[in-house]
mmCIF file of C-alpha atoms in Angstrom:
data_model
loop_
_atom_site.group_PDB
_atom_site.id
_atom_site.type_symbol
_atom_site.label_atom_id
_atom_site.label_comp_id
_atom_site.label_asym_id
_atom_site.label_seq_id
_atom_site.Cartn_x
_atom_site.Cartn_y
_atom_site.Cartn_z
ATOM 1 C CA MET A 266 -0.913 10.647 18.146
ATOM 2 C CA GLY A 267 -2.055 11.736 21.577
ATOM 3 C CA PRO A 268 -3.887 15.027 22.089
ATOM 4 C CA GLY A 269 -0.935 16.659 23.846
ATOM 5 C CA ARG A 270 1.404 16.065 20.919
ATOM 6 C CA ARG A 271 -1.157 17.199 18.338
ATOM 7 C CA ASP A 272 -1.978 20.422 20.246
ATOM 8 C CA ARG A 273 1.643 21.581 20.020
ATOM 9 C CA VAL A 274 1.784 21.166 16.223
ATOM 10 C CA VAL A 275 1.741 24.495 14.374
ATOM 11 C CA THR A 276 3.701 24.270 11.116
ATOM 12 C CA ALA A 277 3.940 21.578 8.455
ATOM 13 C CA GLU A 278 7.503 20.835 9.547
ATOM 14 C CA GLN A 279 6.472 20.460 13.194
ATOM 15 C CA ALA A 280 3.658 18.103 12.185
ATOM 16 C CA TRP A 281 6.109 16.043 10.122
ATOM 17 C CA GLY A 282 8.524 15.905 13.046
ATOM 18 C CA ALA A 283 5.864 15.017 15.616
ATOM 19 C CA SER A 284 4.358 12.298 13.412
ATOM 20 C CA GLY A 285 7.518 10.172 13.367
ATOM 21 C CA LEU A 286 7.916 10.605 9.600
ATOM 22 C CA ALA A 287 10.995 12.820 9.954
ATOM 23 C CA TRP A 288 12.418 10.191 12.305
ATOM 24 C CA LEU A 289 11.989 7.666 9.486
ATOM 25 C CA THR A 290 13.556 9.798 6.720
ATOM 26 C CA GLY A 291 17.297 10.421 6.400
ATOM 27 C CA GLN A 292 20.602 8.704 7.013
ATOM 28 C CA PRO A 293 20.779 6.752 10.307
ATOM 29 C CA ASP A 294 23.794 8.784 11.463
ATOM 30 C CA GLY A 295 22.548 12.089 10.026
ATOM 31 C CA ARG A 296 19.821 14.627 10.607
ATOM 32 C CA PRO A 297 16.183 13.740 9.973
ATOM 33 C CA ASP A 298 14.808 15.067 6.696
ATOM 34 C CA PHE A 299 11.840 17.485 6.796
ATOM 35 C CA SER A 300 11.657 18.234 3.068
ATOM 36 C CA ARG A 301 8.534 16.149 2.460
ATOM 37 C CA ALA A 302 6.361 17.762 5.153
ATOM 38 C CA ALA A 303 3.713 18.669 2.557
ATOM 39 C CA VAL A 304 3.002 14.947 2.132
ATOM 40 C CA LEU A 305 1.450 14.761 5.587
ATOM 41 C CA GLN A 306 -0.506 17.962 4.943
ATOM 42 C CA ARG A 307 -2.104 16.559 1.792
ATOM 43 C CA ALA A 308 -2.789 13.122 3.305
ATOM 44 C CA THR A 309 -4.460 14.844 6.247
ATOM 45 C CA HIS A 310 -6.619 16.864 3.841
ATOM 46 C CA VAL A 311 -7.719 13.725 1.932
ATOM 47 C CA LEU A 312 -8.488 11.875 5.158
ATOM 48 C CA ARG A 313 -10.454 14.814 6.547
ATOM 49 C CA ARG A 314 -12.583 14.844 3.419
ATOM 50 C CA PHE A 315 -13.243 11.123 3.891
ATOM 51 C CA THR A 316 -14.024 11.525 7.584
ATOM 52 C CA ALA A 317 -16.337 14.466 6.904
ATOM 53 C CA ALA A 318 -18.369 12.234 4.585
ATOM 54 C CA THR A 319 -18.282 9.111 6.769
ATOM 55 C CA GLY A 320 -17.775 10.197 10.371
ATOM 56 C CA VAL A 321 -14.622 8.091 10.738
ATOM 57 C CA GLY A 322 -12.090 9.388 13.229
ATOM 58 C CA ALA A 323 -8.626 8.696 11.822
ATOM 59 C CA ASP A 324 -5.233 10.404 12.022
ATOM 60 C CA ALA A 325 -3.148 10.542 8.846
ATOM 61 C CA ALA A 326 0.117 10.764 10.779
ATOM 62 C CA GLU A 327 -0.704 7.569 12.650
ATOM 63 C CA LEU A 328 -1.666 5.737 9.463
ATOM 64 C CA LEU A 329 1.556 6.742 7.665
ATOM 65 C CA ALA A 330 4.013 5.988 10.476
ATOM 66 C CA GLY A 331 2.086 3.489 12.588
ATOM 67 C CA ARG A 332 3.711 0.299 11.309
ATOM 68 C CA ALA A 333 7.164 1.610 12.205
ATOM 69 C CA GLY A 334 5.797 2.614 15.599
ATOM 70 C CA LEU A 335 4.457 -0.889 16.207
ATOM 71 C CA LEU A 336 7.692 -2.573 15.134
ATOM 72 C CA GLY A 337 10.201 -0.065 16.525
ATOM 73 C CA TRP A 338 11.757 0.848 13.177
ATOM 74 C CA THR A 339 13.825 3.927 12.426
ATOM 75 C CA ARG A 340 15.474 5.563 9.413
ATOM 76 C CA SER A 341 18.179 3.687 7.576
ATOM 77 C CA GLY A 342 18.952 5.962 4.644
ATOM 78 C CA ARG A 343 19.134 3.904 1.471
ATOM 79 C CA VAL A 344 17.946 0.790 3.269
ATOM 80 C CA SER A 345 14.193 0.811 3.857
ATOM 81 C CA ALA A 346 12.834 0.929 7.404
ATOM 82 C CA GLY A 347 11.768 -2.699 7.057
ATOM 83 C CA ALA A 348 15.170 -3.615 5.538
ATOM 84 C CA ALA A 349 13.735 -5.468 2.510
ATOM 85 C CA SER A 350 14.366 -2.677 -0.023
ATOM 86 C CA ARG A 351 17.470 -0.748 -1.099
ATOM 87 C CA LEU A 352 18.184 2.382 -3.098
ATOM 88 C CA LEU A 353 21.109 1.528 -5.357
ATOM 89 C CA ALA A 354 23.432 3.566 -7.552
ATOM 90 C CA ALA A 355 23.642 2.747 -11.247
ATOM 91 C CA ALA A 356 26.065 4.179 -13.787
ATOM 92 C CA ASP A 357 23.624 6.982 -14.631
ATOM 93 C CA GLY A 358 21.202 7.309 -11.732
ATOM 94 C CA TRP A 359 19.367 5.530 -8.930
ATOM 95 C CA TRP A 360 16.990 2.613 -8.712
ATOM 96 C CA ALA A 361 15.257 0.580 -6.004
ATOM 97 C CA LEU A 362 14.893 -3.146 -5.485
ATOM 98 C CA THR A 363 12.888 -5.126 -2.939
ATOM 99 C CA LEU A 364 13.899 -8.642 -1.903
ATOM 100 C CA SER A 365 11.091 -9.623 0.456
ATOM 101 C CA ARG A 366 10.137 -13.003 -1.004
ATOM 102 C CA ALA A 367 12.147 -16.215 -1.123
ATOM 103 C CA ASP A 368 11.741 -16.273 -4.906
ATOM 104 C CA ASP A 369 13.291 -12.792 -5.128
ATOM 105 C CA LEU A 370 16.448 -13.923 -3.361
ATOM 106 C CA ASP A 371 16.600 -17.030 -5.533
ATOM 107 C CA ALA A 372 16.513 -14.831 -8.665
ATOM 108 C CA VAL A 373 19.540 -12.712 -7.700
ATOM 109 C CA PRO A 374 22.166 -14.929 -9.401
ATOM 110 C CA ALA A 375 20.145 -14.783 -12.620
ATOM 111 C CA LEU A 376 19.892 -10.998 -12.321
ATOM 112 C CA ILE A 377 23.618 -10.384 -11.937
ATOM 113 C CA GLU A 378 24.656 -13.505 -13.906
ATOM 114 C CA SER A 379 26.859 -14.671 -11.080
ATOM 115 C CA GLU A 380 26.675 -16.653 -7.877
ATOM 116 C CA CYS A 381 27.197 -14.595 -4.728
ATOM 117 C CA SER A 382 27.222 -15.271 -0.990
ATOM 118 C CA ASP A 383 25.925 -11.774 -0.174
ATOM 119 C CA PRO A 384 23.051 -10.858 -2.527
ATOM 120 C CA TRP A 385 23.070 -7.118 -1.780
ATOM 121 C CA ALA A 386 26.847 -6.816 -2.159
ATOM 122 C CA GLY A 387 26.673 -8.634 -5.488
ATOM 123 C CA ILE A 388 23.823 -6.453 -6.754
ATOM 124 C CA THR A 389 25.539 -3.237 -5.631
ATOM 125 C CA GLY A 390 28.725 -3.967 -7.557
ATOM 126 C CA TRP A 391 26.873 -5.221 -10.620
ATOM 127 C CA SER A 392 24.503 -2.241 -10.874
ATOM 128 C CA SER A 393 27.199 0.415 -10.489
ATOM 129 C CA LYS A 394 28.485 -0.361 -13.994
ATOM 130 C CA ARG A 395 25.156 -0.427 -15.852
ATOM 131 C CA PRO A 396 22.493 2.106 -16.878
ATOM 132 C CA VAL A 397 19.303 2.261 -14.847
ATOM 133 C CA ALA A 398 16.998 1.429 -17.752
ATOM 134 C CA GLU A 399 18.893 -1.783 -18.540
ATOM 135 C CA ILE A 400 18.965 -2.823 -14.861
ATOM 136 C CA VAL A 401 15.256 -2.284 -14.221
ATOM 137 C CA ALA A 402 14.218 -3.963 -17.477
ATOM 138 C CA ARG A 403 16.291 -7.035 -16.619
ATOM 139 C CA ALA A 404 14.956 -7.163 -13.055
ATOM 140 C CA ARG A 405 11.367 -6.983 -14.289
ATOM 141 C CA LEU A 406 11.944 -9.805 -16.750
ATOM 142 C CA LEU A 407 12.792 -11.882 -13.669
ATOM 143 C CA ASP A 408 9.627 -10.668 -11.892
ATOM 144 C CA LEU A 409 11.614 -8.700 -9.328
ATOM 145 C CA PRO A 410 10.086 -5.580 -7.710
ATOM 146 C CA ALA A 411 12.389 -2.931 -9.166
ATOM 147 C CA ALA A 412 11.932 0.696 -10.176
ATOM 148 C CA ALA A 413 13.956 3.599 -11.527
ATOM 149 C CA LEU A 414 13.930 6.747 -9.417
ATOM 150 C CA GLY A 415 11.223 9.107 -10.697
ATOM 151 C CA GLU A 416 10.156 6.945 -13.653
ATOM 152 C CA THR A 417 6.418 7.448 -12.988
ATOM 153 C CA ALA A 418 4.527 10.674 -13.675
ATOM 154 C CA PRO A 419 1.728 11.942 -11.414
ATOM 155 C CA GLY A 420 -1.665 10.577 -12.361
ATOM 156 C CA ALA A 421 -5.233 10.354 -11.114
ATOM 157 C CA PRO A 422 -7.005 7.020 -10.565
ATOM 158 C CA VAL A 423 -8.409 5.525 -13.769
ATOM 159 C CA VAL A 424 -12.208 5.293 -13.544
ATOM 160 C CA ARG A 425 -14.252 3.162 -15.970
ATOM 161 C CA ARG A 426 -18.008 2.710 -16.097
ATOM 162 C CA VAL A 427 -18.789 -1.020 -15.702
ATOM 163 C CA GLY A 428 -22.287 -2.227 -14.942
ATOM 164 C CA ARG A 429 -25.286 -0.226 -13.877
ATOM 165 C CA PRO A 430 -25.078 2.689 -11.473
ATOM 166 C CA GLY A 431 -27.298 2.647 -8.428
ATOM 167 C CA PRO A 432 -28.654 5.308 -6.138
ATOM 168 C CA ALA A 433 -26.155 7.467 -4.304
ATOM 169 C CA ARG A 434 -25.297 5.882 -0.972
ATOM 170 C CA GLY A 435 -22.849 5.929 1.894
ATOM 171 C CA LEU A 436 -20.836 3.139 3.490
ATOM 172 C CA PRO A 437 -23.061 2.118 6.450
ATOM 173 C CA GLY A 438 -24.502 -1.304 5.649
ATOM 174 C CA ALA A 439 -22.396 -1.768 2.503
ATOM 175 C CA LEU A 440 -20.879 -5.199 1.912
ATOM 176 C CA VAL A 441 -17.168 -5.027 1.035
ATOM 177 C CA VAL A 442 -15.233 -8.044 -0.262
ATOM 178 C CA ASP A 443 -11.554 -7.439 0.441
ATOM 179 C CA LEU A 444 -9.215 -9.614 -1.657
ATOM 180 C CA THR A 445 -6.117 -7.571 -0.801
ATOM 181 C CA SER A 446 -3.147 -8.226 1.455
ATOM 182 C CA LEU A 447 -0.238 -6.439 3.144
ATOM 183 C CA TRP A 448 -0.933 -2.702 3.601
ATOM 184 C CA ALA A 449 -2.600 -0.444 1.008
ATOM 185 C CA GLY A 450 -5.697 -2.563 0.379
ATOM 186 C CA PRO A 451 -6.191 -3.731 3.973
ATOM 187 C CA LEU A 452 -5.890 -0.119 5.164
ATOM 188 C CA CYS A 453 -8.575 0.908 2.676
ATOM 189 C CA GLY A 454 -10.765 -1.941 3.960
ATOM 190 C CA ARG A 455 -10.132 -0.935 7.537
ATOM 191 C CA LEU A 456 -11.262 2.643 6.874
ATOM 192 C CA LEU A 457 -14.394 1.371 5.097
ATOM 193 C CA ALA A 458 -15.170 -0.896 8.073
ATOM 194 C CA GLN A 459 -14.762 2.036 10.440
ATOM 195 C CA ALA A 460 -17.244 3.931 8.260
ATOM 196 C CA GLY A 461 -19.909 1.272 8.850
ATOM 197 C CA ALA A 462 -19.351 -1.255 6.064
ATOM 198 C CA THR A 463 -19.269 -5.013 6.628
ATOM 199 C CA VAL A 464 -15.852 -6.070 5.325
ATOM 200 C CA ILE A 465 -15.133 -9.698 4.412
ATOM 201 C CA LYS A 466 -11.422 -10.422 4.132
ATOM 202 C CA VAL A 467 -10.940 -13.252 1.640
ATOM 203 C CA GLU A 468 -7.699 -15.244 1.691
ATOM 204 C CA SER A 469 -6.530 -18.474 0.136
ATOM 205 C CA PRO A 470 -5.536 -21.059 2.781
ATOM 206 C CA SER A 471 -2.434 -21.814 0.704
ATOM 207 C CA ARG A 472 -1.440 -18.133 0.371
ATOM 208 C CA PRO A 473 -2.824 -16.129 3.281
ATOM 209 C CA ASP A 474 -2.007 -12.470 3.850
ATOM 210 C CA GLY A 475 1.747 -12.301 4.475
ATOM 211 C CA THR A 476 1.256 -10.051 7.491
ATOM 212 C CA ARG A 477 -0.225 -13.012 9.385
ATOM 213 C CA ALA A 478 3.362 -14.277 9.722
ATOM 214 C CA GLY A 479 5.613 -12.918 12.436
ATOM 215 C CA THR A 480 4.419 -10.289 14.886
ATOM 216 C CA SER A 481 0.620 -10.140 14.830
ATOM 217 C CA ALA A 482 0.326 -6.469 15.833
ATOM 218 C CA PHE A 483 0.362 -5.072 12.299
ATOM 219 C CA PHE A 484 -2.130 -7.641 10.989
ATOM 220 C CA ASP A 485 -4.429 -6.917 13.928
ATOM 221 C CA TRP A 486 -4.153 -3.155 13.370
ATOM 222 C CA MET A 487 -5.078 -3.452 9.699
ATOM 223 C CA ASN A 488 -7.719 -6.182 9.932
ATOM 224 C CA GLY A 489 -9.453 -5.979 13.298
ATOM 225 C CA GLY A 490 -13.209 -5.675 12.793
ATOM 226 C CA LYS A 491 -13.283 -7.612 9.501
ATOM 227 C CA LEU A 492 -14.801 -11.032 8.862
ATOM 228 C CA SER A 493 -12.471 -13.757 7.557
ATOM 229 C CA CYS A 494 -13.350 -16.049 4.675
ATOM 230 C CA ALA A 495 -10.946 -18.784 3.562
ATOM 231 C CA LEU A 496 -11.416 -19.763 -0.102
ATOM 232 C CA ASP A 497 -9.123 -21.343 -2.656
ATOM 233 C CA PHE A 498 -9.286 -19.015 -5.660
ATOM 234 C CA ASP A 499 -9.220 -21.981 -8.088
ATOM 235 C CA ARG A 500 -11.087 -24.777 -6.323
ATOM 236 C CA ASP A 501 -13.705 -22.460 -4.763
ATOM 237 C CA ALA A 502 -14.100 -20.091 -7.721
ATOM 238 C CA ARG A 503 -17.901 -20.499 -7.761
ATOM 239 C CA ASP A 504 -18.214 -19.493 -4.110
ATOM 240 C CA LEU A 505 -15.915 -16.534 -4.682
ATOM 241 C CA ALA A 506 -17.970 -15.469 -7.697
ATOM 242 C CA GLN A 507 -21.088 -15.454 -5.508
ATOM 243 C CA LEU A 508 -19.326 -13.181 -3.024
ATOM 244 C CA LEU A 509 -18.229 -10.818 -5.768
ATOM 245 C CA ALA A 510 -21.737 -10.727 -7.242
ATOM 246 C CA ALA A 511 -23.268 -9.898 -3.847
ATOM 247 C CA ALA A 512 -20.741 -7.198 -2.924
ATOM 248 C CA ASP A 513 -21.364 -3.485 -2.978
ATOM 249 C CA VAL A 514 -17.588 -2.897 -3.039
ATOM 250 C CA VAL A 515 -14.728 -5.178 -4.137
ATOM 251 C CA LEU A 516 -11.134 -4.425 -3.189
ATOM 252 C CA GLU A 517 -8.576 -6.188 -5.366
ATOM 253 C CA GLY A 518 -4.799 -6.042 -4.981
ATOM 254 C CA SER A 519 -3.605 -8.803 -7.293
ATOM 255 C CA ARG A 520 -2.082 -8.291 -10.701
ATOM 256 C CA PRO A 521 -4.672 -7.140 -13.229
ATOM 257 C CA ALA A 522 -4.865 -10.515 -15.041
ATOM 258 C CA ALA A 523 -4.836 -12.751 -11.949
ATOM 259 C CA LEU A 524 -8.609 -12.763 -11.418
ATOM 260 C CA ALA A 525 -9.534 -12.326 -15.077
ATOM 261 C CA ARG A 526 -7.873 -15.582 -16.095
ATOM 262 C CA ARG A 527 -10.054 -17.351 -13.498
ATOM 263 C CA GLY A 528 -13.191 -15.687 -14.831
ATOM 264 C CA LEU A 529 -13.450 -13.599 -11.664
ATOM 265 C CA GLY A 530 -12.649 -10.107 -12.928
ATOM 266 C CA PRO A 531 -15.000 -7.126 -12.855
ATOM 267 C CA LEU A 532 -16.046 -7.783 -16.455
ATOM 268 C CA ASP A 533 -16.685 -11.492 -15.752
ATOM 269 C CA VAL A 534 -18.862 -11.416 -12.639
ATOM 270 C CA ALA A 535 -22.014 -9.357 -12.953
ATOM 271 C CA GLY A 536 -22.554 -7.209 -9.894
ATOM 272 C CA ARG A 537 -25.324 -5.460 -8.065
ATOM 273 C CA PRO A 538 -26.321 -2.051 -9.424
ATOM 274 C CA GLY A 539 -23.809 0.491 -8.182
ATOM 275 C CA ARG A 540 -21.035 -1.991 -7.350
ATOM 276 C CA VAL A 541 -17.640 -0.318 -6.975
ATOM 277 C CA TRP A 542 -14.608 -2.416 -7.911
ATOM 278 C CA LEU A 543 -11.317 -0.951 -6.729
ATOM 279 C CA GLN A 544 -8.059 -2.315 -8.162
ATOM 280 C CA ILE A 545 -4.801 -1.463 -6.379
ATOM 281 C CA THR A 546 -1.750 -2.075 -8.552
ATOM 282 C CA ALA A 547 1.931 -1.231 -8.274
ATOM 283 C CA HIS A 548 2.321 0.507 -11.640
ATOM 284 C CA GLY A 549 -1.146 0.596 -13.234
ATOM 285 C CA ALA A 550 -3.405 -1.870 -15.035
ATOM 286 C CA GLU A 551 -1.436 -1.651 -18.286
ATOM 287 C CA ARG A 552 1.902 -2.397 -16.624
ATOM 288 C CA GLY A 553 1.769 -5.673 -14.758
ATOM 289 C CA TYR A 554 5.064 -5.257 -12.936
ATOM 290 C CA VAL A 555 5.181 -6.391 -9.342
ATOM 291 C CA GLY A 556 5.954 -3.730 -6.761
ATOM 292 C CA PHE A 557 5.796 -2.913 -3.060
ATOM 293 C CA GLY A 558 5.457 0.289 -1.093
ATOM 294 C CA ASP A 559 9.131 1.274 -0.899
ATOM 295 C CA ASP A 560 10.136 0.614 -4.517
ATOM 296 C CA ALA A 561 6.846 2.094 -5.791
ATOM 297 C CA ALA A 562 7.541 5.275 -3.809
ATOM 298 C CA VAL A 563 10.947 5.490 -5.507
ATOM 299 C CA ALA A 564 9.278 5.016 -8.914
ATOM 300 C CA GLY A 565 7.110 8.015 -8.130
ATOM 301 C CA GLY A 566 10.103 10.068 -6.979
ATOM 302 C CA LEU A 567 8.844 10.249 -3.403
ATOM 303 C CA VAL A 568 12.182 10.124 -1.591
ATOM 304 C CA GLY A 569 13.978 12.231 0.979
ATOM 305 C CA CYS A 570 17.519 13.464 0.691
ATOM 306 C CA ASP A 571 20.625 13.232 2.839
ATOM 307 C CA ALA A 572 23.141 15.962 3.657
ATOM 308 C CA ASP A 573 24.880 15.426 0.303
ATOM 309 C CA GLY A 574 21.654 15.661 -1.679
ATOM 310 C CA GLY A 575 21.464 11.935 -2.404
ATOM 311 C CA PRO A 576 18.153 10.060 -2.261
ATOM 312 C CA VAL A 577 17.008 8.195 0.852
ATOM 313 C CA PHE A 578 13.793 6.352 1.589
ATOM 314 C CA CYS A 579 10.909 8.538 2.735
ATOM 315 C CA GLY A 580 9.046 7.154 5.739
ATOM 316 C CA ASP A 581 8.142 3.474 5.804
ATOM 317 C CA ALA A 582 6.843 2.044 2.489
ATOM 318 C CA ILE A 583 4.983 5.333 2.254
ATOM 319 C CA ALA A 584 3.270 4.591 -1.063
ATOM 320 C CA ASP A 585 1.240 1.898 0.722
ATOM 321 C CA PRO A 586 -0.561 3.951 3.391
ATOM 322 C CA LEU A 587 -0.929 6.937 1.062
ATOM 323 C CA THR A 588 -2.639 4.669 -1.465
ATOM 324 C CA GLY A 589 -4.846 3.130 1.221
ATOM 325 C CA ILE A 590 -6.093 6.572 2.240
ATOM 326 C CA GLU A 591 -6.612 7.705 -1.353
ATOM 327 C CA ALA A 592 -8.394 4.438 -2.216
ATOM 328 C CA ALA A 593 -10.854 4.738 0.678
ATOM 329 C CA ALA A 594 -11.714 8.281 -0.406
ATOM 330 C CA ALA A 595 -12.162 7.109 -4.010
ATOM 331 C CA VAL A 596 -14.591 4.362 -2.949
ATOM 332 C CA ALA A 597 -16.655 6.772 -0.843
ATOM 333 C CA ASP A 598 -16.769 9.271 -3.712
ATOM 334 C CA SER A 599 -17.837 6.580 -6.189
ATOM 335 C CA LEU A 600 -20.660 5.322 -3.973
ATOM 336 C CA ALA A 601 -21.848 8.892 -3.507
ATOM 337 C CA ARG A 602 -22.230 9.295 -7.294
ATOM 338 C CA GLY A 603 -23.975 5.941 -7.742
ATOM 339 C CA GLY A 604 -21.052 3.565 -8.313
ATOM 340 C CA GLY A 605 -21.101 1.141 -11.200
ATOM 341 C CA GLU A 606 -17.392 1.814 -11.669
ATOM 342 C CA VAL A 607 -14.013 0.100 -11.778
ATOM 343 C CA ILE A 608 -11.337 2.310 -10.241
ATOM 344 C CA THR A 609 -7.648 1.511 -10.730
ATOM 345 C CA VAL A 610 -5.171 3.115 -8.351
ATOM 346 C CA ALA A 611 -1.407 2.691 -8.797
ATOM 347 C CA LEU A 612 1.010 2.941 -5.879
ATOM 348 C CA ALA A 613 3.665 4.600 -8.036
ATOM 349 C CA ALA A 614 1.272 7.227 -9.449
ATOM 350 C CA VAL A 615 -0.015 8.080 -5.972
ATOM 351 C CA ALA A 616 3.596 8.502 -4.819
ATOM 352 C CA ALA A 617 4.312 10.721 -7.828
ATOM 353 C CA ASN A 618 1.336 12.945 -6.963
ATOM 354 C CA TYR A 619 2.754 13.500 -3.494
ATOM 355 C CA ALA A 620 6.316 13.884 -4.790
ATOM 356 C CA ALA A 621 5.116 16.812 -6.920
ATOM 357 C CA LEU A 622 4.151 18.817 -3.823
ATOM 358 C CA PRO A 623 6.486 21.686 -2.836
ATOM 359 C CA LYS A 624 9.410 20.719 -0.643
ATOM 360 C CA HIS A 625 9.870 22.248 2.803
ATOM 361 C CA ALA A 626 12.875 23.468 4.753
ATOM 362 C CA PRO A 627 12.354 23.996 8.489
ATOM 363 C CA ALA A 628 12.978 27.491 9.789
ATOM 364 C CA GLY A 629 15.104 26.955 12.881
ATOM 365 C CA GLU A 630 15.353 23.851 15.016
ATOM 366 C CA VAL A 631 12.440 21.399 14.765
ATOM 367 C CA SER A 632 12.167 18.240 16.837
ATOM 368 C CA ALA A 633 11.841 14.804 15.258
ATOM 369 C CA LEU A 634 10.050 12.312 17.495
ATOM 370 C CA PRO A 635 9.903 8.524 17.076
ATOM 371 C CA PRO A 636 6.663 7.234 15.542
ATOM 372 C CA PRO A 637 4.012 6.655 18.207
ATOM 373 C CA CYS A 638 2.577 3.159 18.601
ATOM 374 C CA PRO A 639 -1.011 3.158 17.303
ATOM 375 C CA ARG A 640 -3.839 1.797 19.386
ATOM 376 C CA ILE A 641 -5.083 -1.611 18.271
ATOM 377 C CA GLU A 642 -8.826 -1.955 18.828
ATOM 378 C CA GLY A 643 -8.953 -5.764 18.606
ATOM 379 C CA ALA A 644 -7.349 -8.861 17.164
ATOM 380 C CA GLY A 645 -7.658 -9.611 13.478
ATOM 381 C CA PRO A 646 -9.831 -12.595 12.572
ATOM 382 C CA ALA A 647 -8.430 -16.114 12.442
ATOM 383 C CA LEU A 648 -8.189 -17.464 8.910
ATOM 384 C CA GLY A 649 -11.620 -18.739 7.854
ATOM 385 C CA ALA A 650 -13.164 -18.056 11.254
ATOM 386 C CA ASP A 651 -16.323 -16.548 9.751
ATOM 387 C CA ASN A 652 -16.995 -18.911 6.836
ATOM 388 C CA ALA A 653 -20.297 -20.162 8.295
ATOM 389 C CA ARG A 654 -21.479 -16.648 9.170
ATOM 390 C CA ILE A 655 -20.598 -15.444 5.671
ATOM 391 C CA ARG A 656 -22.602 -18.293 4.087
ATOM 392 C CA ASP A 657 -25.629 -17.174 6.105
ATOM 393 C CA LEU A 658 -25.001 -13.577 5.050
ATOM 394 C CA MET A 659 -24.879 -14.615 1.393
ATOM 395 C CA ALA A 660 -28.058 -16.625 1.709
ATOM 396 C CA ALA A 661 -29.868 -13.624 3.154
ATOM 397 C CA ARG A 662 -28.527 -11.330 0.428
ATOM 398 C CA CYS A 663 -29.485 -13.669 -2.406
#
């Protein structure tokens, strides 16, 4: 957000409107929703605490609404800004479903036990006659990203002592191995890189970060300034283990068992004293359900409301950037107390924490502006572009 727009912000509602988040919340043919203005206030507070400790200059409003600004998205009510998720009525409540992967679309006939030419129309009619709990349980059996509205309670990150603590330290000079993709984890890695860490983004050549596809602007925004390492998580497991052993910080966004079954989990690979291992999950380490930012936000109850009081999506996959900000702060805090910890952060629990904040109602007329387009400092790295440099870095570290 430019200085001129920020200088005019006085109240929480005006900040929400100027950020683009009001623009992204509400029915497309209705008024923008300002009820969640406290979300931006809290995210700003968390980010300021991180920046005070690290010297990073970052704007919470830009981080929360920036993707929509880059891609020109707007509010669509019960269809997410990116159009992959829907809020759907059941016989006794509301639930959310995301169909962003080819496998998700292929599973729709099995979900509704019927062939259909229009997946969303078929799901809408099927779900209207069934209870939410039955719908979500069936969807999760099929590995679909589904969630009942408000099913998740607020909760702090789970912190476990693993390995030896080290001396208190900051992020400058720290080596971060970033195994995450999409938004929450890469945003955390980006903030750590801005704070002075060397961040190595590790991707499998067969399954690279999905944001490499399509428009490159979002990938560049999240991953500029990182090094790229291409490794097959099965064939190159030994090389990956060496990276994990050398890291000061590991960022992991896969399902909790995905690395453990390869012998690459935090309990399998001994680390340096003070290593911080951050796990980002959809619903927590004990619940291995798949989830994305929009459906996880619904699980946490972080939704807006339309003129009739019905739920609508809040912002753009808002659980993702909120979790990225919270995760970066958690890593900095852990390093400052000596590390030696595994920290598990759940998108849905983060959303629930923010959903529990008081709701706002604007006093008088407040403007809602489109999300500004964030500045991109440089292109993200080509896949595997830094493999040779990373080998030299590992040799020097070992």
